[in-house]
Coordinates of C-alpha atoms in Angstrom, one line a residue:
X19 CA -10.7 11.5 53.4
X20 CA -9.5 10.1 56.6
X21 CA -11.4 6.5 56.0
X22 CA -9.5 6.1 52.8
X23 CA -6.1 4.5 52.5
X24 CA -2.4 6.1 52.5
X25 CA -1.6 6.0 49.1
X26 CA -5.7 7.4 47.8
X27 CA -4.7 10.5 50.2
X28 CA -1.6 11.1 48.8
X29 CA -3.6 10.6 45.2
X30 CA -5.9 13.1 46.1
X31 CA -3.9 15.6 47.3
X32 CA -1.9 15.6 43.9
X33 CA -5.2 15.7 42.0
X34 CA -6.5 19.0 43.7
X35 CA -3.0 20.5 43.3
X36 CA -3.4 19.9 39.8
X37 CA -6.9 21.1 39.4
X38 CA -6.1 24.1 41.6
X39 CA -3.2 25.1 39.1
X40 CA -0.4 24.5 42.1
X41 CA 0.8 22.0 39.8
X42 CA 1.1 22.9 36.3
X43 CA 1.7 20.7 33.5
X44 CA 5.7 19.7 33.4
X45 CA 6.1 19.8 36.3
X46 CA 8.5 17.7 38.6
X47 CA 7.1 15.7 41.6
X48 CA 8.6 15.5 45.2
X49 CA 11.1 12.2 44.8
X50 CA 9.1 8.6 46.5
X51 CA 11.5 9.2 49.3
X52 CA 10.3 13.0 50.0
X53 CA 7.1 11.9 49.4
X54 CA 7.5 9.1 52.0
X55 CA 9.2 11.4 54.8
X56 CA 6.5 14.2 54.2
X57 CA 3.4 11.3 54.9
X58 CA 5.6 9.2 57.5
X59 CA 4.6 6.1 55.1
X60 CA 6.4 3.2 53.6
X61 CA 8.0 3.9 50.1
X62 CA 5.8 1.3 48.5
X63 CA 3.1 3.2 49.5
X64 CA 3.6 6.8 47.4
X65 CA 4.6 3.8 44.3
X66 CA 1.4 2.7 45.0
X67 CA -0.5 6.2 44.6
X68 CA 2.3 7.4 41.5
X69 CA 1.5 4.3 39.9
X70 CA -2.2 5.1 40.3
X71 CA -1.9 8.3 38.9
X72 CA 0.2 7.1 35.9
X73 CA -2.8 4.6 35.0
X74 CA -4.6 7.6 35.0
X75 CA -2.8 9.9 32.7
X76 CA -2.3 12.0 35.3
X77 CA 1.4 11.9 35.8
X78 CA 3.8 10.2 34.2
X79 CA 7.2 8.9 34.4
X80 CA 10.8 9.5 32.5
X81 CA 13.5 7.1 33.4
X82 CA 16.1 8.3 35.5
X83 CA 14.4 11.7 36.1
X84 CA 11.4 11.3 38.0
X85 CA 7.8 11.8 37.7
X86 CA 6.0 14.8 36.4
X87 CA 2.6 16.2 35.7
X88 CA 1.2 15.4 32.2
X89 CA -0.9 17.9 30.2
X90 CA -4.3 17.6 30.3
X91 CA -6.0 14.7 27.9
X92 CA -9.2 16.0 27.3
X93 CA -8.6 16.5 23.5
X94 CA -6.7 13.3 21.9
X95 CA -6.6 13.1 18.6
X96 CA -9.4 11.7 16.9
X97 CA -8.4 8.0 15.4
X98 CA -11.3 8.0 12.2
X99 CA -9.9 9.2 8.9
X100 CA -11.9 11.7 7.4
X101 CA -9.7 12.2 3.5
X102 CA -10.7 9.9 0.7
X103 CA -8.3 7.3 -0.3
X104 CA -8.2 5.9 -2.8
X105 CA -4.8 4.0 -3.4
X106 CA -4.1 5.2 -6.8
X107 CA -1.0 7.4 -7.8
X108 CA -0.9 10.7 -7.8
X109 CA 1.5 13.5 -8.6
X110 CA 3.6 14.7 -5.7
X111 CA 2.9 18.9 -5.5
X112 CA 3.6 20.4 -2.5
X113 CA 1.7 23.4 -1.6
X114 CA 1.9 26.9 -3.3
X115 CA 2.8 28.5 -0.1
X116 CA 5.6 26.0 0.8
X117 CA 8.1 28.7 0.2
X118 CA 6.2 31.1 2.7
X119 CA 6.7 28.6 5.4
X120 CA 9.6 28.1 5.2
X121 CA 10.8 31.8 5.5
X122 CA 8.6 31.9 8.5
X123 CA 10.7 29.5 10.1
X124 CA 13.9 31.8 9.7
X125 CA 12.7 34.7 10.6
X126 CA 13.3 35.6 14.0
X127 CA 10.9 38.8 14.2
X128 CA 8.3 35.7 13.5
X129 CA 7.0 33.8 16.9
X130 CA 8.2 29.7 15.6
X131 CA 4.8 27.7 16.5
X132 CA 5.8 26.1 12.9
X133 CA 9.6 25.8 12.8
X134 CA 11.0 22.5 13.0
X135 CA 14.2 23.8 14.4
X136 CA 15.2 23.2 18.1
X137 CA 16.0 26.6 19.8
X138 CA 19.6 27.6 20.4
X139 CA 19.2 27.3 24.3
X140 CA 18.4 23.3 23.4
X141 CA 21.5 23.0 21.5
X142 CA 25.6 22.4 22.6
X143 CA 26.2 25.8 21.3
X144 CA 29.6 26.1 23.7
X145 CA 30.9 22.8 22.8
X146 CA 30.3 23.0 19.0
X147 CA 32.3 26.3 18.8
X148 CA 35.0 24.3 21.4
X149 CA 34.8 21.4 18.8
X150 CA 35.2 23.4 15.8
X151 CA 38.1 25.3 16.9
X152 CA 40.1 22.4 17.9
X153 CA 39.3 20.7 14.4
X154 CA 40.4 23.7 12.9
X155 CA 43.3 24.0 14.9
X156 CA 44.6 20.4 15.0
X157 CA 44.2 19.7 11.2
X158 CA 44.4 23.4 9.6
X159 CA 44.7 22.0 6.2
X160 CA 40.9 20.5 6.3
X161 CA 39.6 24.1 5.2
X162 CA 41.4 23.3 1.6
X163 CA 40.5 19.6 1.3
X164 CA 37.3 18.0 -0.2
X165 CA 35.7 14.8 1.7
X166 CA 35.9 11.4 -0.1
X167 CA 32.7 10.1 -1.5
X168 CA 31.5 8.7 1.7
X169 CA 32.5 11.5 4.6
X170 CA 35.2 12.1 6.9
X171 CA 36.2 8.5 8.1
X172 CA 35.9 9.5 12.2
X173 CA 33.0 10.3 11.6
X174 CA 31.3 7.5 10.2
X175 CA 32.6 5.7 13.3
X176 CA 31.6 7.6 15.7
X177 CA 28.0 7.5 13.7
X178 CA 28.4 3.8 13.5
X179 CA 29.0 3.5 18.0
X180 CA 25.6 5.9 18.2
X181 CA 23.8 3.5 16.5
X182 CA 24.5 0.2 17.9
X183 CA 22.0 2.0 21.1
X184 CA 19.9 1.9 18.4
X185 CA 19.8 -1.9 17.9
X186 CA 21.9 -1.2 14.2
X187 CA 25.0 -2.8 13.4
X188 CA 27.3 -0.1 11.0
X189 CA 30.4 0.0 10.1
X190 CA 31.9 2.9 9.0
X191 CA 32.2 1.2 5.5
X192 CA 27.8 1.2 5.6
X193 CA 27.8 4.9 5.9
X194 CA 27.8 8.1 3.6
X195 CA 27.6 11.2 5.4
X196 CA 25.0 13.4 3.8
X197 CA 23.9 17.2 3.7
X198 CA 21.2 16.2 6.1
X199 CA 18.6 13.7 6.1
X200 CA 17.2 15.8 3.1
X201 CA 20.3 14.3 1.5
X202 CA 19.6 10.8 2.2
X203 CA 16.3 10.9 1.4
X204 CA 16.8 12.1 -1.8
X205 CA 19.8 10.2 -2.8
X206 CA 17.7 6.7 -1.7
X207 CA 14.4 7.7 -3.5
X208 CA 17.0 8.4 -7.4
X209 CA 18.4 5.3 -6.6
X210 CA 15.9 3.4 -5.8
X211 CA 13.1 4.7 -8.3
X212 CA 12.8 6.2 -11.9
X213 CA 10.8 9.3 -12.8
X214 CA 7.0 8.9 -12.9
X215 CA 6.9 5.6 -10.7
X216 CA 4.8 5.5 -7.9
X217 CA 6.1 5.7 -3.9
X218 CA 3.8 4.8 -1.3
X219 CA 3.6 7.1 1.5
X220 CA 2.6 7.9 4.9
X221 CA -1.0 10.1 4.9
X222 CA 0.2 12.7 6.5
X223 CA 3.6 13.1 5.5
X224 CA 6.6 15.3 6.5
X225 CA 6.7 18.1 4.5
X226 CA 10.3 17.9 2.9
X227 CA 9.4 14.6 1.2
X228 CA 6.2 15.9 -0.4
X229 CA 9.0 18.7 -2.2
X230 CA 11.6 15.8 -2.7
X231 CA 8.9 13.7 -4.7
X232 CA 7.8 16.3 -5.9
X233 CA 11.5 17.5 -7.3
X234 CA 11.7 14.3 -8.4
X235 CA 8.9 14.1 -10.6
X236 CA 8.1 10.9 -8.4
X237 CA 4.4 9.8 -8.3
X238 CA 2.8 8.9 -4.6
X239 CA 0.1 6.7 -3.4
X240 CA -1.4 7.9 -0.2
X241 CA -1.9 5.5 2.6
X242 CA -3.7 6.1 5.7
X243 CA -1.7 6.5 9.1
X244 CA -2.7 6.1 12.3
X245 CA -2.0 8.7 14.8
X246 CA -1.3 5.8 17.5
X247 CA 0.3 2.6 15.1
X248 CA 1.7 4.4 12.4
X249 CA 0.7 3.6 8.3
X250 CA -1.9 1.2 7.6
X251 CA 0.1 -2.7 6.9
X252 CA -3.0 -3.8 5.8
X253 CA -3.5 -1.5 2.8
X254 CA 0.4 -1.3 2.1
X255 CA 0.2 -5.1 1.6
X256 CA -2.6 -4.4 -0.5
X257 CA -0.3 -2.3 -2.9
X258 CA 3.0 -4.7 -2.8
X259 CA 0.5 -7.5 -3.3
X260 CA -1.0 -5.8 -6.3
X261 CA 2.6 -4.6 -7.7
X262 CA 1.7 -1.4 -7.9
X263 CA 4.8 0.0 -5.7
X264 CA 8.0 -1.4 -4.8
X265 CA 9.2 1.5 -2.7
X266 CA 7.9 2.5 0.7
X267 CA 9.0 5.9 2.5
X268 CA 7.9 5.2 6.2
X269 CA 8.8 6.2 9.9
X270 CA 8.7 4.4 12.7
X271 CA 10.0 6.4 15.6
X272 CA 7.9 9.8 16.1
X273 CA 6.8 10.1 12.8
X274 CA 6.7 14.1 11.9
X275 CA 3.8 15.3 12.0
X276 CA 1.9 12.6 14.2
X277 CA 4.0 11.9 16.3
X278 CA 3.5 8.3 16.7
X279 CA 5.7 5.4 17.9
X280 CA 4.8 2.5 15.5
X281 CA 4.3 -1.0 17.7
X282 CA 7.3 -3.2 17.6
X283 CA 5.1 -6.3 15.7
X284 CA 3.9 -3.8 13.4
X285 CA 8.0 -2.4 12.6
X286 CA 8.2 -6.4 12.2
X287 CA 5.6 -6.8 9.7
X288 CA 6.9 -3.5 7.8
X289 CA 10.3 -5.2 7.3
X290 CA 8.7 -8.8 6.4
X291 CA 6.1 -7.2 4.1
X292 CA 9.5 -5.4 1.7
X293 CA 11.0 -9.1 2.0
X294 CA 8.1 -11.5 0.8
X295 CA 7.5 -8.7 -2.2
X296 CA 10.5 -7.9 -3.1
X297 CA 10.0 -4.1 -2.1
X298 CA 12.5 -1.6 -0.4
X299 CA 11.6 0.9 2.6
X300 CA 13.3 4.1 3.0
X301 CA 13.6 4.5 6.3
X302 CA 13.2 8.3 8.0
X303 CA 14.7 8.1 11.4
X304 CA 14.9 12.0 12.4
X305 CA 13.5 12.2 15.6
X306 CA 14.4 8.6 17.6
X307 CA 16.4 10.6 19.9
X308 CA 14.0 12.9 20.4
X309 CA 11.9 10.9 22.9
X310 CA 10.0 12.4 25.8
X311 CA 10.9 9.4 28.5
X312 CA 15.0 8.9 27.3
X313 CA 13.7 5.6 26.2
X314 CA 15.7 4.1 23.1
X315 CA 13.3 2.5 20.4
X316 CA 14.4 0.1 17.5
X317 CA 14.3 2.0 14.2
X318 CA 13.1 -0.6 11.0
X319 CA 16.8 -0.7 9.9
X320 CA 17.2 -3.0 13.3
X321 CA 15.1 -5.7 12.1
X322 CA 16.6 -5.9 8.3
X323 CA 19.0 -8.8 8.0
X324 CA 18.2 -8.7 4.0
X325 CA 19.0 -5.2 2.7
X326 CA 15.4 -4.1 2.4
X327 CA 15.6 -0.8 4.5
X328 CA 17.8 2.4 3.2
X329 CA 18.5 4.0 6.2
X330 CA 17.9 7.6 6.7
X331 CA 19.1 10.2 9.7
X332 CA 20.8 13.1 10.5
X333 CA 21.8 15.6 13.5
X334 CA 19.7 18.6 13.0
X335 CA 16.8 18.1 15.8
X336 CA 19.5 16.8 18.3
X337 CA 23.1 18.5 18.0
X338 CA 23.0 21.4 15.1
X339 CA 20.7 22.1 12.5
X340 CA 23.1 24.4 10.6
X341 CA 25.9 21.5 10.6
X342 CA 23.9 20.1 7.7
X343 CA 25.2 16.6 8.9
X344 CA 23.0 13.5 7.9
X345 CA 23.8 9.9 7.2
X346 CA 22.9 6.9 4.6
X347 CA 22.8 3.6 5.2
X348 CA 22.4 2.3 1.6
X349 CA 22.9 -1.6 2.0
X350 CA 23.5 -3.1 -1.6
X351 CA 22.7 0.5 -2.8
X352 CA 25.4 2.3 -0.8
X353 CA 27.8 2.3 -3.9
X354 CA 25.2 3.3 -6.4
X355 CA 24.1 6.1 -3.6
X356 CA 27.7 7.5 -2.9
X357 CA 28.7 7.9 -6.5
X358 CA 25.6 10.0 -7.5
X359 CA 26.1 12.3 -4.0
X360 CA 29.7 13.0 -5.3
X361 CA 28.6 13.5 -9.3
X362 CA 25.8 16.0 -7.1
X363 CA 27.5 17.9 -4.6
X364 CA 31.2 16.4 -4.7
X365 CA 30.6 15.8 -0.2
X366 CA 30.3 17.9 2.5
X367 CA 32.5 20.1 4.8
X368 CA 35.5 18.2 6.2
X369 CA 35.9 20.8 9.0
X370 CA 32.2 20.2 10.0
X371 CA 32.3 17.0 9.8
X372 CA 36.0 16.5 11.7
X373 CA 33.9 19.4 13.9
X374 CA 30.9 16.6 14.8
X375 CA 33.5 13.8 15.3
X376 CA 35.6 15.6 18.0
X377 CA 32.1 16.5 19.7
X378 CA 30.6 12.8 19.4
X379 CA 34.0 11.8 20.8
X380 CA 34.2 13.9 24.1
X381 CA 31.5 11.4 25.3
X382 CA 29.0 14.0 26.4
X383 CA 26.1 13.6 24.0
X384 CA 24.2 11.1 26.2
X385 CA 23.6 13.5 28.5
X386 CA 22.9 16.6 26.4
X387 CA 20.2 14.1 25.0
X388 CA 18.7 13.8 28.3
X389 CA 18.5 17.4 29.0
X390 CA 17.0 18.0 25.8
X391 CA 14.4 15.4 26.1
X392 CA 13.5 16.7 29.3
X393 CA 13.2 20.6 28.0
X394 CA 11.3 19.1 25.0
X395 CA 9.0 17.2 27.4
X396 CA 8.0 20.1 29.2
X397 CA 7.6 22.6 26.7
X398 CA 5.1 20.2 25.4
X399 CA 3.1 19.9 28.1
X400 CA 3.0 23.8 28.7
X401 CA 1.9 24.5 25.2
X402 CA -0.5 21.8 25.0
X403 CA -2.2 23.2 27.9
X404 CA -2.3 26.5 26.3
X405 CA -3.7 25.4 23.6
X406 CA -6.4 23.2 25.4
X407 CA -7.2 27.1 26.6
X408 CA -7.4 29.0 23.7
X409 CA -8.9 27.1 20.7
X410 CA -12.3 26.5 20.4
X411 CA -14.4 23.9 21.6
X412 CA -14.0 20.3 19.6
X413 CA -10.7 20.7 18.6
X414 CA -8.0 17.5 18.6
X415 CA -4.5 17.7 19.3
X416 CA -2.3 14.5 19.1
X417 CA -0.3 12.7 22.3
X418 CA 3.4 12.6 20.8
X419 CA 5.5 10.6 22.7
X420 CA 8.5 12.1 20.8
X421 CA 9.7 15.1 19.0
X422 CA 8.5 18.4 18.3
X423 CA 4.9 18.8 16.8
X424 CA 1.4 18.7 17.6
X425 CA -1.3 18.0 14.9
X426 CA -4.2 19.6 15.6
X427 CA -7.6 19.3 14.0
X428 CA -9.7 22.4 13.9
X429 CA -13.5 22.4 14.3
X430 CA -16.2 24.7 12.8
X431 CA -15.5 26.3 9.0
X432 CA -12.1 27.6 9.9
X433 CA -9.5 25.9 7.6
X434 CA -5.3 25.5 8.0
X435 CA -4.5 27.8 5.6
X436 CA -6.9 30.3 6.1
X437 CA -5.6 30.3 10.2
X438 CA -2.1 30.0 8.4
X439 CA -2.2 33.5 6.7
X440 CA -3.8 35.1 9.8
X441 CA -1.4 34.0 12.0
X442 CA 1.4 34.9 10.0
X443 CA 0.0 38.6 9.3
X444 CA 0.0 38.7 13.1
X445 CA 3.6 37.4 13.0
X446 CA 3.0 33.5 14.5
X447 CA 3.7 31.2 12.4
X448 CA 2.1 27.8 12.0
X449 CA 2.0 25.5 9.2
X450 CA -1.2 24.1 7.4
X451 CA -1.9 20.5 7.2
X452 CA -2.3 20.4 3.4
X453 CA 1.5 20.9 3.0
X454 CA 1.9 17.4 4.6
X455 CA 0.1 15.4 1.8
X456 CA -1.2 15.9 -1.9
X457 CA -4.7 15.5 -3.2
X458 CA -5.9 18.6 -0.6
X459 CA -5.9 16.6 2.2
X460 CA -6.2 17.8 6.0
X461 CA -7.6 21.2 5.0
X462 CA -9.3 21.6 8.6
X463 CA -5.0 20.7 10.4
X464 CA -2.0 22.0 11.4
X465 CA 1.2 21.6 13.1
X466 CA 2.3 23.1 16.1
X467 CA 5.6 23.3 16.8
X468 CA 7.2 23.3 20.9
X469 CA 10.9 23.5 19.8
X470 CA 11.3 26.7 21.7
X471 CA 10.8 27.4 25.4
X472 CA 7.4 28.7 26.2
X473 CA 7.4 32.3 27.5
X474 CA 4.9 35.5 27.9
X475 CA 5.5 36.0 23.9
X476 CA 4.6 32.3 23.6
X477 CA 1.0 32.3 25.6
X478 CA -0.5 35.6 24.1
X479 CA 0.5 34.0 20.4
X480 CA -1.3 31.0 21.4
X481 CA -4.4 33.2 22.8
X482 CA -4.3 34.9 19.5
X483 CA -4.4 32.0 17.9
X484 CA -7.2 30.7 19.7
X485 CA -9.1 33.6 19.2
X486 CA -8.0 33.1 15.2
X487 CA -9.4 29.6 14.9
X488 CA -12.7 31.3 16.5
X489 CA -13.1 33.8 14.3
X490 CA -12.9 36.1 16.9
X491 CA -10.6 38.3 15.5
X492 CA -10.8 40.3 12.2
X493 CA -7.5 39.3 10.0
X494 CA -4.9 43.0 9.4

């Protein structure tokens, strides 16, 4: 060890604290400066050996916070599609046990590996309440007054400052505030389409917009998505070309359940593919601010300068789930969109919504973001490593840079839903991978969700799981 250079030593030694387990996944490394006074070396020299380590995988860094161990990458997620597409329509039916799921998520007796909630110790709990009570306070009368057909005007500004980061230009004219990104979606997808016309979506899809379609009596053609690049340009092109859609649902920005951040030429093409055929996206934008590294990336909304991308976001993964407080940006169908919310639902909750102004106002959600990025960073990498643990050999879990989920392929005979009802007889609860398409797709998958801290409770559900998707353990 002594013939090789500074930086390989310090390398080295931060490899075999890794392998020994001294340095578990998450965690923080010594500053370049610490690092620099404990070897009596230049900083440019522990750069050198961070930097080496990043091109490994080994560690990586988040802006502004450091450098921290990654979990291990022996298990990405495989890139080769095995489901049959075919590019035709197909009805939109989510699965039987959709309803199941969901309860899981709310019940607290039941360990959340498959809510899509953040956990209470993520969230501004203090200054919510502090927020709310001064709404209340300073403008009593909202308890008694309906919104207007596009939200509480303060709040559509506020909305409109948060997403200039974004590389969006919003007035508070461009906005309706929504009962989440649910809402949005919803409201875009009547407007834009008619009963029995085909959407084309992302293969696998969230969840929610396999029930909206379905709801909807809206048809879907499957395209494949890549875990790394997002949905398949190519084969969408295919289908504008061909006229056989003229709506796209799509995200860009860790797409739920993969994960992925789609490539900035590819976001491009998206956008230039709705203008030369005269198609619209819909654009799902719930986890951009969910990012693992605090780095801000451009939604598809930031490169339409022709009206082709309904915008689609709310709140719930970053400030309050139970706020119920999305957004729409509808373009030339902002009008058509706020009439039908207020022939639907009449708005939203002025004293939420005047609640989520004063809050966005105090100018402290930039760093609450950070903090939860962080706590969202490392719970990843603890779970994935318990997972890397516990399930059998050949399975695949996915690399998000951003949001909540893992997607997992199993190996062996041992299908989603089968490891789905097991789990949830031993109160964990996971959701299978054929509720995030139609058409049975992703039988051997499922989602894995590190919203909530990672604790004791946490590693023996995982074990259990493990031993589950083994077959290892007989179901109650």
């Amino acid at each position: 060890m002594e013939n090789r250079f500074r930086y390989e030593q310090i390398s080295d030694h931060i490899v075999e604290a890794v392998e020994r387990g001294n340095l578990s996944p998450g965690s923080r490394l010594p500053s370049l400066r610490k690092m620099s006074e404990r070897w009596d070396c230049a900083l440019s020299v522990v750069m050198q050996a961070y930097g080496d380590l990043e091109m490994k995988g080994i560690i990586r860094s988040v802006e502004k916070s450091g450098y921290f161990v990654n979990s291990p990458r022996e298990a990405p997620l495989a890139e080769q599609q095995t489901e049959a597409y075919h590019l035709k329509p197909e009805e939109s039916r989510p699965l039987s046990i959709i309803g199941k799921v969901v309860e899981a998520s709310n019940d607290s007796s039941v360990i959340p590996l498959g809510a899509g909630i953040p956990h209470h110790s993520l969230l501004p709990v203090n200054a919510l309440r502090q927020s709310l009570a001064r709404a209340a306070r300073e403008e009593p009368l909202l308890i008694q007054k309906y919104t207007d057909e596009a939200g509480y005007l303060p709040l559509r500004r506020e909305i409109g400052q948060l997403l200039f980061t974004r590389g969006i230009n919003a007035g508070p004219e461009d906005l309706i505030i929504t009962n989440g990104c649910t809402e949005a979606l919803s409201l875009a997808l009547s407007v834009l389409t008619v009963p029995g016309e085909p959407v084309a979506v992302e293969s696998p899809q969230f969840l929610g917009q396999v029930q909206i379609l379905g709801e909807l009596k809206r048809r879907v053609i499957p395209v494949p998505t890549s875990p790394s690049e997002g949905m398949d340009l190519d084969r969408l092109e295919v289908l504008l070309k061909e006229g056989l859609v003229k709506t796209v649902i799509m995200t860009a920005v860790h797409q739920n359940p993969l994960g992925f951040v789609m490539p900035p030429e590819n976001r491009k093409r998206a956008v230039s593919l709705a203008e030369k055929y005269d198609a619209h996206i819909i654009e799902d934008d719930m986890y951009s601010e969910c990012s693992h590294d605090h780095e801000i990336r451009r939604p598809l909304k930031s490169y339409d300068r022709s009206g082709r991308v309904l915008y689609c976001s709310s709140f719930s993964k970053t400030i309050s789930p139970g706020f119920r407080i999305g957004w729409l940006m509808g373009g030339p169908f902002g009008r058509a969109c706020a009439n039908l919310k207020m022939t639907q639902t009449l708005g939203g909750s002025l004293l939420l919504q005047a609640a989520m102004a004063d809050y966005l106002g105090r100018g402290t959600y930039g760093g609450h973001l950070k903090r939860l990025q962080r706590s969202i960073f490392l719970q990843s990498c603890q779970l994935k490593s318990l997972i890397l643990e516990s399930f059998p050999s050949g399975t695949t879990i996915s690399s998000p840079g951003g949001g909540y989920y893992f997607w997992i392929r199993l190996p062996g005979n041992k299908g989603g839903l089968e490891l789905f009802r097991e789990a949830l007889d031993h109160r964990i609860g996971i959701v299978p991978g054929e509720a995030f398409s139609t058409g049975g797709r992703y039988g051997d998958c499922i989602r894995v969700s590190f919203g909530s801290p990672v604790t004791g409770e946490t590693s023996r559900a995982v074990a259990l799981l493990g031993r589950l998707a083994q077959g290892g353990i007989s179901p109650l």
